[in-house]
Amino acid sequence: MRIPYNKQYIFGDTFKIISQSLKSDLITTGKYVKKFEQKIANFNKVKYALVTSSGTSALHLAFESINIKKGDNVIIPAINFIASYSMLKKMNANIFLADVDNDGHLSPITLVNCIKHNNLKKIKAVINMHMSGHIKYTDDLLKLKKKFNFFLINDSCHSFGSKYIYKKQVFNSGNCSHFDIATYSFHPVKSITTGEGGAITTNNKKIYKNIIAKRSHGIIRDKKRYWNYKINELGYNYRLSDLNCALGISQLNNLKKIMAKRKKIAKYYFKKLEKFSEFIDLPDKNLINFSSWHLFVIKFKSNLIKDKYFKDKVFNIFIANKIFPQYHYIPIYNFKAFAGTKKKLRGTENFYKSALSIPIYYAMKYKDCDKVIKCIKLVIKKFK
Ligand SMILES: Cc1ncc(COP(=O)(O)O)c(C=O)c1O
């Protein structure tokens, strides 16, 4: 059987709740949407949660809600999914790519370097990305946010269910006490899925109001005369249907199990792979109880990487064994569609060259993990 790098798991209670949602009067903008949003807000202990048609539309609405406009300076990490870049580019923002640390994360050092190197006086927003589900540097990023006065948006698409510590207190990724907005994706590979879908959390009422209108064409309905509405700003159709939300509710009800299983697999990998430290680096084990383990990224050390085709050869070894790992991510500046300076960043290049996301998902069995480990051993044997 094929072993992908990630995939959804549909729990037994899902079918009942989806069929119930189908019997509702409203199968979009109905009570399952409200309930799912409430559950997301309660889980994250945040004031507002809004679901959207995707993680990308969540990012787009988040950017519009803080009024990013032509020429505004926005910083994103260079190791990233393309969604932030493409939305910001379409909004004509000035996008600056910051380098990443060993773990593929924007760090206070890479952020300050980006600000200094580009001589940025005014920064509208920094879009941090919780690579792999790990949340890092909250204290320092908050300090920099205050110093440079930027909006801090967390692209938390990898981190639904992840936690972080701030001043000895534990927070869920979408809590928004130490940043302005979090966005999620509920694509099937993520911690929880709605098929396609996303969400935004914030404690800021103004941002919330802006997003709620723009999610549905900018329409603001008259509370007393339902047939009447005004449109002050144009919006989109970025809504998520009740059917999707019913699936999301079932997933969220099972989140504890999902998190426990992902952690169990991560622990198994740590146990079995630690002895290969001469050849591979593992993720930060201190995050074992805090990460959603959306990804388990191993990094091959330079003693294995003999030529530029190394990763292709690695993929071929896995694929021959019906295992399908993944790259996260090709640096944004490598794409033809990237319009800025193509200068390569050191941390980004190192990460890109060496990182591989090995399979981790709810239905995975130890025997599947063993097959993955066997391939890693084959790679080491072949290239050492
Ligand atoms: C970090 C990150 N941001 C944004 C997105 C976009 O989410 P979606 O695919 O739901 O639009 C993804 C999804 O792959 C992601 O991983």
PDB file of C-alpha atoms in Angstrom, residues 209-314:
ATOM      1  CA  LYS A 209     -16.140  42.894  11.271  1.00  0.00           C
ATOM      2  CA  ASN A 210     -14.140  43.647   8.167  1.00  0.00           C
ATOM      3  CA  ILE A 211     -13.538  39.969   7.458  1.00  0.00           C
ATOM      4  CA  ILE A 212     -17.096  38.858   8.108  1.00  0.00           C
ATOM      5  CA  ALA A 213     -18.399  41.317   5.516  1.00  0.00           C
ATOM      6  CA  LYS A 214     -15.683  40.701   2.918  1.00  0.00           C
ATOM      7  CA  ARG A 215     -16.056  36.946   3.197  1.00  0.00           C
ATOM      8  CA  SER A 216     -19.475  37.365   1.647  1.00  0.00           C
ATOM      9  CA  HIS A 217     -19.215  40.099  -1.030  1.00  0.00           C
ATOM     10  CA  GLY A 218     -18.944  42.918   1.507  1.00  0.00           C
ATOM     11  CA  ILE A 219     -22.620  42.508   2.360  1.00  0.00           C
ATOM     12  CA  ILE A 220     -23.709  43.919   5.720  1.00  0.00           C
ATOM     13  CA  ARG A 221     -27.275  42.866   6.379  1.00  0.00           C
ATOM     14  CA  ASP A 222     -29.835  45.015   8.097  1.00  0.00           C
ATOM     15  CA  LYS A 223     -30.644  43.144  11.315  1.00  0.00           C
ATOM     16  CA  LYS A 224     -34.325  44.128  11.324  1.00  0.00           C
ATOM     17  CA  ARG A 225     -35.139  44.167   7.595  1.00  0.00           C
ATOM     18  CA  TYR A 226     -33.374  41.012   6.377  1.00  0.00           C
ATOM     19  CA  TRP A 227     -34.005  41.872   2.704  1.00  0.00           C
ATOM     20  CA  ASN A 228     -32.017  45.042   2.976  1.00  0.00           C
ATOM     21  CA  TYR A 229     -28.239  45.316   3.049  1.00  0.00           C
ATOM     22  CA  LYS A 230     -25.403  47.722   2.431  1.00  0.00           C
ATOM     23  CA  ILE A 231     -22.015  47.261   0.822  1.00  0.00           C
ATOM     24  CA  ASN A 232     -19.328  49.678   1.910  1.00  0.00           C
ATOM     25  CA  GLU A 233     -16.371  47.726   0.580  1.00  0.00           C
ATOM     26  CA  LEU A 234     -16.337  45.045  -2.088  1.00  0.00           C
ATOM     27  CA  GLY A 235     -15.617  41.484  -1.023  1.00  0.00           C
ATOM     28  CA  TYR A 236     -15.545  37.895  -2.241  1.00  0.00           C
ATOM     29  CA  ASN A 237     -17.367  34.650  -1.891  1.00  0.00           C
ATOM     30  CA  TYR A 238     -14.938  32.971   0.506  1.00  0.00           C
ATOM     31  CA  ARG A 239     -17.628  31.178   2.536  1.00  0.00           C
ATOM     32  CA  LEU A 240     -17.438  27.586   3.744  1.00  0.00           C
ATOM     33  CA  SER A 241     -20.583  25.447   3.547  1.00  0.00           C
ATOM     34  CA  ASP A 242     -22.355  23.727   6.445  1.00  0.00           C
ATOM     35  CA  LEU A 243     -21.441  20.338   4.996  1.00  0.00           C
ATOM     36  CA  ASN A 244     -17.756  21.174   5.221  1.00  0.00           C
ATOM     37  CA  CYS A 245     -18.257  22.569   8.708  1.00  0.00           C
ATOM     38  CA  ALA A 246     -20.059  19.390   9.812  1.00  0.00           C
ATOM     39  CA  LEU A 247     -16.946  17.469   8.774  1.00  0.00           C
ATOM     40  CA  GLY A 248     -14.835  20.028  10.617  1.00  0.00           C
ATOM     41  CA  ILE A 249     -16.881  19.590  13.796  1.00  0.00           C
ATOM     42  CA  SER A 250     -16.351  15.844  13.700  1.00  0.00           C
ATOM     43  CA  GLN A 251     -12.634  16.380  13.156  1.00  0.00           C
ATOM     44  CA  LEU A 252     -12.379  18.875  15.992  1.00  0.00           C
ATOM     45  CA  ASN A 253     -14.270  16.494  18.289  1.00  0.00           C
ATOM     46  CA  ASN A 254     -11.516  13.978  17.561  1.00  0.00           C
ATOM     47  CA  LEU A 255      -8.605  16.407  17.765  1.00  0.00           C
ATOM     48  CA  LYS A 256      -7.211  14.960  21.007  1.00  0.00           C
ATOM     49  CA  LYS A 257      -6.926  11.548  19.368  1.00  0.00           C
ATOM     50  CA  ILE A 258      -5.366  13.055  16.239  1.00  0.00           C
ATOM     51  CA  MET A 259      -2.773  14.978  18.247  1.00  0.00           C
ATOM     52  CA  ALA A 260      -1.964  11.956  20.430  1.00  0.00           C
ATOM     53  CA  LYS A 261      -1.430   9.727  17.398  1.00  0.00           C
ATOM     54  CA  ARG A 262       0.770  12.207  15.571  1.00  0.00           C
ATOM     55  CA  LYS A 263       2.836  12.652  18.726  1.00  0.00           C
ATOM     56  CA  LYS A 264       3.133   8.871  19.068  1.00  0.00           C
ATOM     57  CA  ILE A 265       4.514   8.580  15.542  1.00  0.00           C
ATOM     58  CA  ALA A 266       6.900  11.489  16.107  1.00  0.00           C
ATOM     59  CA  LYS A 267       8.154   9.772  19.286  1.00  0.00           C
ATOM     60  CA  TYR A 268       8.643   6.520  17.378  1.00  0.00           C
ATOM     61  CA  TYR A 269      10.688   8.296  14.724  1.00  0.00           C
ATOM     62  CA  PHE A 270      12.806   9.976  17.406  1.00  0.00           C
ATOM     63  CA  LYS A 271      13.412   6.631  19.082  1.00  0.00           C
ATOM     64  CA  LYS A 272      14.351   4.823  15.894  1.00  0.00           C
ATOM     65  CA  LEU A 273      16.241   7.586  14.108  1.00  0.00           C
ATOM     66  CA  GLU A 274      18.314   9.136  16.876  1.00  0.00           C
ATOM     67  CA  LYS A 275      21.092   6.617  16.308  1.00  0.00           C
ATOM     68  CA  PHE A 276      21.688   8.003  12.817  1.00  0.00           C
ATOM     69  CA  SER A 277      22.717  11.431  14.097  1.00  0.00           C
ATOM     70  CA  GLU A 278      25.982  11.213  12.128  1.00  0.00           C
ATOM     71  CA  PHE A 279      23.915  11.444   8.935  1.00  0.00           C
ATOM     72  CA  ILE A 280      20.601  13.087   9.729  1.00  0.00           C
ATOM     73  CA  ASP A 281      19.272  15.875  11.918  1.00  0.00           C
ATOM     74  CA  LEU A 282      15.903  15.423  13.564  1.00  0.00           C
ATOM     75  CA  PRO A 283      13.398  18.111  14.566  1.00  0.00           C
ATOM     76  CA  ASP A 284      13.590  19.788  17.982  1.00  0.00           C
ATOM     77  CA  LYS A 285      12.540  17.101  20.454  1.00  0.00           C
ATOM     78  CA  ASN A 286      11.647  19.730  23.076  1.00  0.00           C
ATOM     79  CA  LEU A 287       8.570  20.468  20.990  1.00  0.00           C
ATOM     80  CA  ILE A 288       7.222  16.940  21.369  1.00  0.00           C
ATOM     81  CA  ASN A 289       4.255  18.014  23.540  1.00  0.00           C
ATOM     82  CA  PHE A 290       3.721  21.348  21.787  1.00  0.00           C
ATOM     83  CA  SER A 291       3.749  20.715  18.055  1.00  0.00           C
ATOM     84  CA  SER A 292       0.806  19.431  16.029  1.00  0.00           C
ATOM     85  CA  TRP A 293       3.442  17.377  14.146  1.00  0.00           C
ATOM     86  CA  HIS A 294       1.830  18.347  10.879  1.00  0.00           C
ATOM     87  CA  LEU A 295       5.207  17.511   9.352  1.00  0.00           C
ATOM     88  CA  PHE A 296       8.141  15.465  10.541  1.00  0.00           C
ATOM     89  CA  VAL A 297      11.084  17.018   8.746  1.00  0.00           C
ATOM     90  CA  ILE A 298      14.440  15.233   8.752  1.00  0.00           C
ATOM     91  CA  LYS A 299      17.544  16.884   7.370  1.00  0.00           C
ATOM     92  CA  PHE A 300      20.304  14.991   5.641  1.00  0.00           C
ATOM     93  CA  LYS A 301      23.756  16.129   6.694  1.00  0.00           C
ATOM     94  CA  SER A 302      26.318  17.427   4.227  1.00  0.00           C
ATOM     95  CA  ASN A 303      28.350  14.180   4.459  1.00  0.00           C
ATOM     96  CA  LEU A 304      25.566  12.530   2.429  1.00  0.00           C
ATOM     97  CA  ILE A 305      24.820  15.310  -0.037  1.00  0.00           C
ATOM     98  CA  LYS A 306      27.407  14.724  -2.722  1.00  0.00           C
ATOM     99  CA  ASP A 307      25.742  16.398  -5.698  1.00  0.00           C
ATOM    100  CA  LYS A 308      22.807  18.592  -6.675  1.00  0.00           C
ATOM    101  CA  TYR A 309      20.702  15.585  -7.674  1.00  0.00           C
ATOM    102  CA  PHE A 310      20.880  14.085  -4.187  1.00  0.00           C
ATOM    103  CA  LYS A 311      17.287  14.827  -3.302  1.00  0.00           C
ATOM    104  CA  ASP A 312      15.943  13.462  -6.581  1.00  0.00           C
ATOM    105  CA  LYS A 313      17.849  10.265  -5.915  1.00  0.00           C
ATOM    106  CA  VAL A 314      16.443  10.147  -2.382  1.00  0.00           C
TER     107      VAL A 314
END
